[in-house]
Coordinates of C-alpha atoms and ligand atoms in Angstrom, one line a residue:
X1 CA 104.7 28.6 166.6
X2 CA 103.4 29.0 169.9
X3 CA 105.2 26.6 171.9
X4 CA 107.1 24.9 174.8
X5 CA 110.4 24.0 173.6
X6 CA 112.8 21.4 173.8
X7 CA 116.3 23.6 175.1
X8 CA 119.4 21.6 174.2
X9 CA 120.3 18.3 172.2
X10 CA 123.2 15.9 173.3
X11 CA 126.3 13.9 171.2
X12 CA 129.1 11.8 172.2
X13 CA 131.1 9.5 170.6
X14 CA 134.2 7.0 172.0
X15 CA 136.1 6.1 170.0
X16 CA 136.5 6.1 166.4
X17 CA 138.3 7.6 163.7
X18 CA 135.5 10.1 162.1
X19 CA 133.6 10.9 165.5
X20 CA 133.0 14.7 164.8
X21 CA 131.8 13.9 161.6
X22 CA 129.7 12.0 163.6
X23 CA 128.6 14.2 166.1
X24 CA 127.8 16.5 163.0
X25 CA 125.5 13.7 161.7
X26 CA 124.2 13.2 165.2
X27 CA 123.0 16.8 165.9
X28 CA 121.8 17.2 162.4
X29 CA 118.9 14.5 163.3
X30 CA 118.9 16.1 166.8
X31 CA 118.1 19.2 165.5
X32 CA 114.5 20.3 166.3
X33 CA 115.4 20.6 169.8
X34 CA 117.7 23.9 169.2
X35 CA 118.2 25.8 166.8
X36 CA 120.1 29.3 168.3
X37 CA 123.3 27.4 168.0
X38 CA 125.8 24.4 168.2
X39 CA 129.1 23.3 168.6
X40 CA 132.0 20.1 168.4
X41 CA 134.3 20.1 170.5
X42 CA 136.9 16.2 169.7
X43 CA 140.0 15.2 171.5
X44 CA 142.8 13.6 170.5
X45 CA 143.9 12.4 173.2
X46 CA 146.7 15.4 173.7
X47 CA 144.7 18.6 173.2
X48 CA 140.7 19.5 173.1
X49 CA 139.0 20.8 168.9
X50 CA 136.3 23.0 168.7
X51 CA 133.9 24.7 166.6
X52 CA 130.7 26.3 168.3
X53 CA 128.3 28.9 166.3
X54 CA 125.2 30.8 166.2
X55 CA 122.4 29.1 163.6
X56 CA 121.8 25.7 162.1
X57 CA 123.7 22.6 161.7
X58 CA 123.9 22.7 158.0
X59 CA 125.4 26.3 158.4
X60 CA 127.9 26.4 160.7
X61 CA 130.3 23.0 159.9
X62 CA 131.2 22.0 156.7
X63 CA 134.0 19.8 155.6
X64 CA 136.7 22.7 156.4
X65 CA 135.8 22.6 160.1
X66 CA 135.1 18.4 160.5
X67 CA 138.3 18.0 159.4
X68 CA 140.4 20.3 161.9
X69 CA 138.2 18.4 164.7
X70 CA 140.5 15.9 165.0
X71 CA 140.7 12.8 167.2
X72 CA 138.8 9.9 168.3
X73 CA 136.4 11.3 170.7
X74 CA 133.4 13.9 170.3
X75 CA 130.9 15.8 172.1
X76 CA 128.3 17.7 170.6
X77 CA 125.2 20.2 172.0
X78 CA 122.2 22.3 170.1
X79 CA 121.0 24.8 171.4
X80 CA 117.9 26.7 172.6
X81 CA 118.1 29.1 175.8
X82 CA 116.6 29.0 178.6
X83 CA 118.6 30.2 181.4
X84 CA 121.1 32.5 180.4
X85 CA 121.0 34.8 176.8
X86 CA 120.9 33.8 173.6
X87 CA 124.9 34.6 173.0
X88 CA 127.9 32.3 171.6
X89 CA 129.7 33.0 174.9
X90 CA 126.8 30.5 175.9
X91 CA 127.1 28.4 173.0
X92 CA 128.0 24.3 173.9
X93 CA 130.6 22.7 174.6
X94 CA 131.9 24.4 177.0
X95 CA 135.6 24.3 177.2
X96 CA 138.3 25.0 179.7
X97 CA 141.4 24.1 180.2
X98 CA 142.8 23.3 183.8
X99 CA 145.5 21.6 185.8
X100 CA 144.2 18.5 184.9
X101 CA 143.8 18.5 181.0
X102 CA 141.4 20.7 180.9
X103 CA 136.9 19.5 180.4
X104 CA 134.8 20.1 177.7
X105 CA 130.7 20.1 179.0
X106 CA 127.2 19.8 176.8
X107 CA 124.5 18.8 179.1
X108 CA 120.5 19.5 178.4
X109 CA 118.8 20.6 181.2
X110 CA 117.7 23.1 183.6
X111 CA 120.1 23.5 187.1
X112 CA 117.4 25.4 189.3
X113 CA 120.2 25.8 192.1
X114 CA 122.8 26.9 189.5
X115 CA 122.2 30.8 190.3
X116 CA 123.3 30.4 194.2
X117 CA 125.8 27.8 193.4
X118 CA 127.6 30.2 191.2
X119 CA 127.0 32.8 193.5
X120 CA 129.2 30.6 196.4
X121 CA 132.2 29.7 193.6
X122 CA 132.4 33.9 193.1
X123 CA 132.8 34.6 196.6
X124 CA 134.9 31.6 197.1
X125 CA 137.3 33.4 193.5
X126 CA 136.0 31.4 190.6
X127 CA 135.9 33.7 187.2
X128 CA 133.7 32.8 184.7
X129 CA 132.9 32.8 180.9
X130 CA 129.3 32.5 180.7
X131 CA 126.3 33.2 182.2
X132 CA 124.5 29.3 181.4
X133 CA 124.0 27.6 184.5
X134 CA 126.4 24.4 183.2
X135 CA 129.6 26.2 184.2
X136 CA 129.0 25.8 187.6
X137 CA 129.7 21.8 186.3
X138 CA 133.1 23.2 185.3
X139 CA 133.6 25.4 188.6
X140 CA 132.3 22.4 191.1
X141 CA 134.3 19.7 189.7
X142 CA 137.5 21.9 189.6
X143 CA 136.8 22.4 193.7
X144 CA 136.3 19.4 194.8
X145 CA 140.0 17.8 196.4
X146 CA 139.4 13.5 195.9
X147 CA 141.3 12.2 193.4
X148 CA 139.9 10.3 190.5
X149 CA 137.4 11.4 188.4
X150 CA 133.9 9.2 189.1
X151 CA 134.9 11.5 192.7
X152 CA 135.5 14.3 191.4
X153 CA 131.7 14.7 189.1
X154 CA 130.4 12.5 192.0
X155 CA 130.8 15.7 194.2
X156 CA 129.8 18.3 192.0
X157 CA 126.7 16.1 190.7
X158 CA 125.7 15.3 194.3
X159 CA 125.7 20.1 195.2
X160 CA 123.0 20.3 191.6
X161 CA 119.0 20.7 192.4
X162 CA 117.8 20.5 188.7
X163 CA 117.3 18.3 185.5
X164 CA 120.4 17.6 183.3
X165 CA 121.6 14.9 180.7
X166 CA 125.7 15.8 180.6
X167 CA 128.0 14.2 177.8
X168 CA 131.8 15.4 179.1
X169 CA 135.7 15.2 177.5
X170 CA 137.9 15.2 180.1
X171 CA 141.8 13.1 181.2
X172 CA 141.2 10.8 177.5
X173 CA 137.5 9.7 178.6
X174 CA 134.4 10.2 177.7
X175 CA 131.5 10.9 180.4
X176 CA 127.6 10.4 180.8
X177 CA 125.9 11.8 183.1
X178 CA 121.8 11.7 183.9
X179 CA 120.2 13.1 186.4
X180 CA 118.7 11.2 189.2
X181 CA 114.6 11.7 188.3
X182 CA 115.7 11.0 185.1
X183 CA 114.0 14.6 183.6
X184 CA 115.2 14.6 180.2
X185 CA 116.3 11.1 177.9
X186 CA 119.4 10.6 177.3
X187 CA 120.3 6.7 175.2
X188 CA 123.7 4.7 174.4
X189 CA 124.1 3.2 171.2
X190 CA 127.2 1.0 169.5
X191 CA 127.7 1.3 166.0
X192 CA 130.5 -1.3 166.0
X193 CA 132.7 -1.3 168.9
X194 CA 131.8 2.1 169.0
X195 CA 129.7 3.9 171.9
X196 CA 127.6 6.6 171.8
X197 CA 125.3 8.6 173.3
X198 CA 121.9 10.8 172.3
X199 CA 119.3 12.6 173.1
X200 CA 117.6 10.8 171.5
X201 CA 117.4 7.4 169.0
X202 CA 116.6 9.2 166.2
X203 CA 120.4 10.8 166.5
X204 CA 121.7 6.8 166.8
X205 CA 119.7 5.7 164.0
X206 CA 121.2 8.0 161.1
X207 CA 124.6 6.9 161.8
X208 CA 123.4 3.2 161.8
X209 CA 123.6 2.6 165.0
X210 CA 122.2 -0.2 167.7
X211 CA 119.8 2.3 170.4
X212 CA 120.7 -0.6 173.3
X213 CA 119.3 1.2 176.1
X214 CA 118.9 4.0 178.2
X215 CA 121.4 6.1 180.1
X216 CA 119.8 5.5 183.5
X217 CA 118.2 7.9 185.6
X218 CA 121.0 8.1 188.2
X219 CA 123.9 7.1 186.3
X220 CA 127.6 8.1 185.8
X221 CA 129.5 6.3 182.7
X222 CA 132.5 6.5 181.5
X223 CA 134.3 5.1 178.3
X224 CA 137.6 4.8 176.7
X225 CA 139.6 2.6 174.5
X226 CA 139.0 -0.1 176.9
X227 CA 135.5 0.4 176.3
X228 CA 132.7 1.5 179.3
X229 CA 132.1 1.8 183.3
X230 CA 129.2 2.5 185.0
X231 CA 128.3 4.2 188.5
X232 CA 125.5 4.9 190.4
X233 CA 126.6 6.7 193.4
X234 CA 123.5 9.0 193.8
X235 CA 120.8 7.1 196.4
X236 CA 117.9 6.5 194.3
X237 CA 115.0 8.6 193.6
X238 CA 111.3 8.0 192.1
X239 CA 111.7 8.9 188.2
X240 CA 110.2 12.0 186.8
X241 CA 110.4 11.5 182.7
X242 CA 109.6 14.3 181.0
X243 CA 105.6 14.0 180.2
X244 CA 106.1 16.7 177.4
X245 CA 109.0 15.2 175.5
X246 CA 106.0 12.3 174.4
X247 CA 104.0 15.4 173.6
X248 CA 105.9 17.2 171.6
X249 CA 109.1 17.3 172.4
X250 CA 111.3 14.3 171.0
X251 CA 111.1 13.4 167.5
X252 CA 107.8 10.7 166.7
X253 CA 110.6 7.6 165.4
X254 CA 112.2 8.3 168.9
X255 CA 112.7 6.0 172.0
X256 CA 112.3 8.2 174.5
X257 CA 111.9 6.2 178.3
X258 CA 112.6 3.0 176.3
X259 CA 109.0 3.9 173.9
X260 CA 108.9 4.9 170.4
X261 CA 106.9 8.4 170.5
X262 CA 104.7 8.2 167.2
X263 CA 102.8 5.1 169.0
X264 CA 102.3 7.1 172.3
X265 CA 101.7 10.0 170.5
X266 CA 98.5 8.2 168.4
X267 CA 97.4 6.9 171.8
X268 CA 96.7 10.1 172.8
X269 CA 94.4 10.5 169.7
X270 CA 92.8 7.1 170.6
X271 CA 92.0 8.4 174.5
X272 CA 90.9 11.4 173.1
X273 CA 88.3 10.4 171.1
X274 CA 87.5 8.4 173.3
X275 CA 86.4 10.8 175.8
X276 CA 85.0 12.9 172.9
X277 CA 81.6 12.2 171.4
X278 CA 81.3 15.2 168.7
X279 CA 80.3 14.4 165.3
X280 CA 81.8 15.7 162.2
X281 CA 82.6 14.8 158.6
X282 CA 86.5 15.5 159.3
X283 CA 90.2 15.5 161.0
X284 CA 92.9 17.5 160.6
X285 CA 96.3 18.2 162.5
X286 CA 98.2 20.5 163.2
X287 CA 101.6 19.8 160.8
X288 CA 103.0 18.1 161.8
X289 CA 103.0 17.9 165.5
X290 CA 98.8 17.0 165.4
X291 CA 99.6 14.5 163.3
X292 CA 99.9 11.3 165.3
X293 CA 97.6 12.2 167.2
X294 CA 94.6 13.2 164.9
X295 CA 95.8 9.9 162.7
X296 CA 95.0 7.9 165.8
X297 CA 91.7 10.2 166.5
X298 CA 90.5 9.4 163.2
X299 CA 90.7 5.9 163.5
X300 CA 89.0 5.5 167.2
X301 CA 86.4 7.9 166.0
X302 CA 86.1 6.7 162.3
X303 CA 86.1 9.8 161.1
X304 CA 88.3 10.2 158.0
X305 CA 91.3 11.9 158.0
X306 CA 92.6 15.0 155.9
X307 CA 95.9 17.4 155.5
X308 CA 93.9 20.5 155.6
X309 CA 95.9 22.3 156.7
X310 CA 100.0 22.2 154.8
X311 CA 102.8 23.2 156.0
X312 CA 105.4 25.0 154.0
X313 CA 109.1 23.5 155.2
X314 CA 111.5 26.2 153.6
X315 CA 110.2 28.7 156.7
X316 CA 114.1 29.9 158.0
X317 CA 114.3 31.5 161.2
X318 CA 115.5 34.8 159.4
X319 CA 111.9 35.5 157.8
X320 CA 111.6 39.2 156.6
X321 CA 108.3 40.4 157.7
X322 CA 106.8 43.8 155.6
X323 CA 107.1 46.9 158.4
X324 CA 104.0 48.2 156.6
X325 CA 100.3 46.9 155.8
X326 CA 100.3 43.0 156.0
X327 CA 98.8 41.5 160.0
X328 CA 99.7 38.0 161.2
X329 CA 102.0 37.4 158.7
X330 CA 104.3 35.0 160.4
X331 CA 101.9 31.4 160.7
X332 CA 100.4 32.3 157.2
X333 CA 103.8 32.4 156.3
X334 CA 104.2 27.9 157.8
X335 CA 100.7 27.2 157.0
X336 CA 98.6 27.4 154.2
X337 CA 94.4 25.9 154.3
X338 CA 93.1 24.0 151.5
X339 CA 89.7 25.5 151.3
X340 CA 88.6 22.9 148.5
X341 CA 89.1 20.2 151.7
X342 CA 87.0 22.7 154.2
X343 CA 84.9 24.2 152.8
X344 CA 81.2 23.1 154.3
X345 CA 82.4 21.0 155.8
X346 CA 82.4 20.1 160.3
X347 CA 86.2 20.1 160.9
X348 CA 87.6 18.7 163.9
X349 CA 90.7 20.3 164.2
X350 CA 94.2 18.8 166.4
X351 CA 96.7 19.6 168.5
X352 CA 99.4 19.4 170.7
X353 CA 98.9 21.4 173.2
X354 CA 98.0 25.4 173.3
X355 CA 100.1 27.5 175.1
X356 CA 99.6 31.4 175.1
X357 CA 96.7 31.1 172.1
X358 CA 98.2 33.2 169.9
X359 CA 98.4 30.9 167.3
X360 CA 95.8 28.1 168.3
X361 CA 93.4 31.8 167.4
X362 CA 95.7 33.2 163.3
X363 CA 94.8 28.6 162.6
X364 CA 91.1 29.1 163.6
X365 CA 90.9 32.1 161.7
X366 CA 93.0 30.6 158.7
X367 CA 90.6 27.3 158.6
X368 CA 87.1 29.7 159.0
X369 CA 88.2 32.0 155.7
X370 CA 89.0 29.0 154.4
X371 CA 84.8 28.8 154.6
X372 CA 84.6 25.5 157.3
X373 CA 81.0 25.4 158.7
X374 CA 82.2 24.5 162.3
X375 CA 85.3 23.6 164.5
X376 CA 85.8 21.8 166.9
X377 CA 89.2 21.8 168.4
X378 CA 90.6 18.9 170.2
X379 CA 94.3 18.7 172.7
X380 CA 95.7 16.1 172.4
X381 CA 97.4 16.9 176.3
X382 CA 95.5 18.8 179.1
X383 CA 95.3 22.1 179.5
X384 CA 98.9 24.1 180.1
X385 CA 99.0 25.9 183.2
X386 CA 102.2 26.4 184.7
X387 CA 106.1 27.0 183.6
X388 CA 109.0 24.0 183.3
X389 CA 111.7 25.0 185.9
X390 CA 113.0 21.4 184.2
X391 CA 114.8 22.2 180.9
X392 CA 111.6 23.8 179.2
X393 CA 111.4 27.2 177.4
X394 CA 108.0 28.0 179.0
X395 CA 106.3 31.6 179.4
X396 CA 105.3 32.4 182.7
X397 CA 102.4 31.4 184.4
X398 CA 100.7 34.4 183.6
X399 CA 101.0 33.9 180.2
X400 CA 100.2 30.5 180.1
X401 CA 95.8 31.1 178.7
X402 CA 94.8 28.3 180.3
X403 CA 95.9 29.5 184.0
X404 CA 93.9 32.1 184.3
X405 CA 90.9 31.2 182.0
X406 CA 87.9 28.5 181.4
X407 CA 87.7 26.1 178.9
X408 CA 85.2 28.2 177.8
X409 CA 86.8 31.2 178.4
X410 CA 89.9 30.6 176.0
X411 CA 87.5 28.2 172.9
X412 CA 85.7 32.1 173.0
X413 CA 89.5 33.6 172.0
X414 CA 90.6 31.4 169.4
X415 CA 87.5 31.6 168.6
X416 CA 85.7 27.5 168.0
X417 CA 83.0 26.3 168.6
X418 CA 84.5 24.2 170.8
X419 CA 87.4 23.0 172.2
X420 CA 88.7 19.8 174.3
X421 CA 91.4 19.1 176.3
X422 CA 93.0 15.2 176.8
X423 CA 92.7 14.2 180.3
X424 CA 95.2 14.5 182.7
X425 CA 94.0 10.4 183.7
X426 CA 93.9 9.6 180.0
X427 CA 97.0 11.2 179.2
X428 CA 98.6 9.3 181.7
X429 CA 97.1 6.4 181.6
X430 CA 98.7 6.8 177.6
X431 CA 101.9 7.2 178.6
X432 CA 102.3 4.4 180.6
X433 CA 101.7 1.3 180.0
X434 CA 104.7 0.0 181.2
X435 CA 104.6 1.2 185.0
X436 CA 107.3 5.0 184.4
X437 CA 106.8 7.0 186.3
X438 CA 107.1 10.9 185.0
X439 CA 107.0 14.7 185.8
X440 CA 103.9 16.4 184.9
X441 CA 103.7 19.9 186.8
X442 CA 102.7 21.9 183.7
X443 CA 99.6 20.0 183.7
X444 CA 99.3 19.7 187.7
X445 CA 101.6 22.2 189.2
X446 CA 103.0 19.2 191.4
X447 CA 106.4 19.7 191.3
X448 CA 108.8 16.9 191.8
X449 CA 111.2 18.8 193.3
X450 CA 111.5 21.9 194.9
X451 CA 111.7 24.9 191.9
X452 CA 113.2 27.8 194.2
X453 CA 117.6 28.1 195.9
X454 CA 116.6 26.7 198.6
X455 CA 119.3 23.0 198.3
X456 CA 120.6 22.6 201.9
X457 CA 123.3 24.2 202.0
X458 CA 125.7 22.5 204.1
X459 CA 126.2 20.7 201.2
X460 CA 126.9 23.4 199.5
X461 CA 129.3 24.4 201.7
X462 CA 130.8 21.0 202.2
X463 CA 131.4 20.2 198.2
X464 CA 133.3 24.3 198.3
X465 CA 135.1 24.6 202.0
X466 CA 135.5 21.2 203.1
X467 CA 137.7 23.2 205.9
X468 CA 136.0 25.6 207.0
X469 CA 132.8 23.2 207.3
X470 CA 135.2 20.9 209.2
X471 CA 136.3 23.3 211.4
X472 CA 132.2 24.6 212.3
X473 CA 131.3 21.7 213.1
X474 CA 129.1 20.4 210.1
X475 CA 130.6 16.4 209.4
Ligands
SF4_1 S1 107.1 20.9 183.8 FE1 106.2 19.7 182.0 S2 107.6 20.5 180.1 FE2 108.8 19.9 182.0 S3 109.6 18.3 182.8 FE3 108.1 18.4 183.6 S4 106.8 17.4 182.2 FE4 108.1 18.7 180.9

């Protein structure tokens, strides 16, 4: 489907005798955040046990692989890729052994200055195992000359620019860290005496852990058998929670940034209806992501809600298409119209976003082919006009249809009778019911941090080459 894609989901647990099995369940619940690879690293106090592979969680792990992942602490990761190509070397958690006993890292987000830092580290002699931006965290920690774990981690994270929700295992401890702007979500839960961290609360729900709170932006939490220690070593920054978590990425049953996703997604549909005045016979969602907004739209507009498109939930990722003869098979294998509901009707179709417009065009063609009299497409977010640099896989700006076409041109391209988007103000008012602060750069172009690699080179210099920096008078 033609969507923005979430990059990754992370999970961590301390301390439980079934740490790897609970991590497996957590990753299972987070599968929607990444389907290209998955991995678990466990630690028994002496050594790491790792298993990762390309594919879905359910295909990668079985009883035997989980039994081999021994220990009372574990971290896990599901990955869709953005930075770095899709190869097993980039599957996470990344694990390295060093003189301090090793380090395992799983990362959700994107480090916009990773390329530059990597270049500096390679100049200084570091050898990288992967092309993933996450690996710079490991090398930066190894370069830090400071003694304590929290100081070395603070040194490393001070240099990084961009988004990160991290879980790590090292020196008999589990670590959770979130960037000072809090782009990507990270929650803290409790399962009796066990601590759990996860990208979304749906992972806590599956293992019957209780949601305690979010890991705060800029917070580092270190867990061990004695409990947790919380640190806030960075200067406070304005928050930039990713608004797209509410529009599409997160599961609707999750609490993200302290609010239930289904409720917020439905309120987008309610707002969209209040901004609209179309007369129609029924409202249908593009399943699954358009469903909550369509419910909100239909209830507010007083128009009957129906499932006019049925989704096949059993489509694998490796469907083999015949080379000749059948065109546009991809969307048809996933969605099929209910002709009896659509024929002769004036239909409002609700989806969460339009990216390139190619999938919307095919869906509208199917609904038209089912005999709909009028088709009015309504989108529960504003036009996506800019790429994301903070952990979301997006096309280039030129490929985003709304970046270089008017709404009328997009409407003509996808073949609808009318097209409307939720206004940016409507989106922000609906999401911001409790005074939160969001990133909306893919709609507004207003990036909360500069997306070039122009990070303060003196900061990099200080962490990587402290002696040389002092000699140069940088402190
Ligand atoms: S640019 Fe869009 S997708 Fe990226 S973090 Fe900001 S709101 Fe989320």
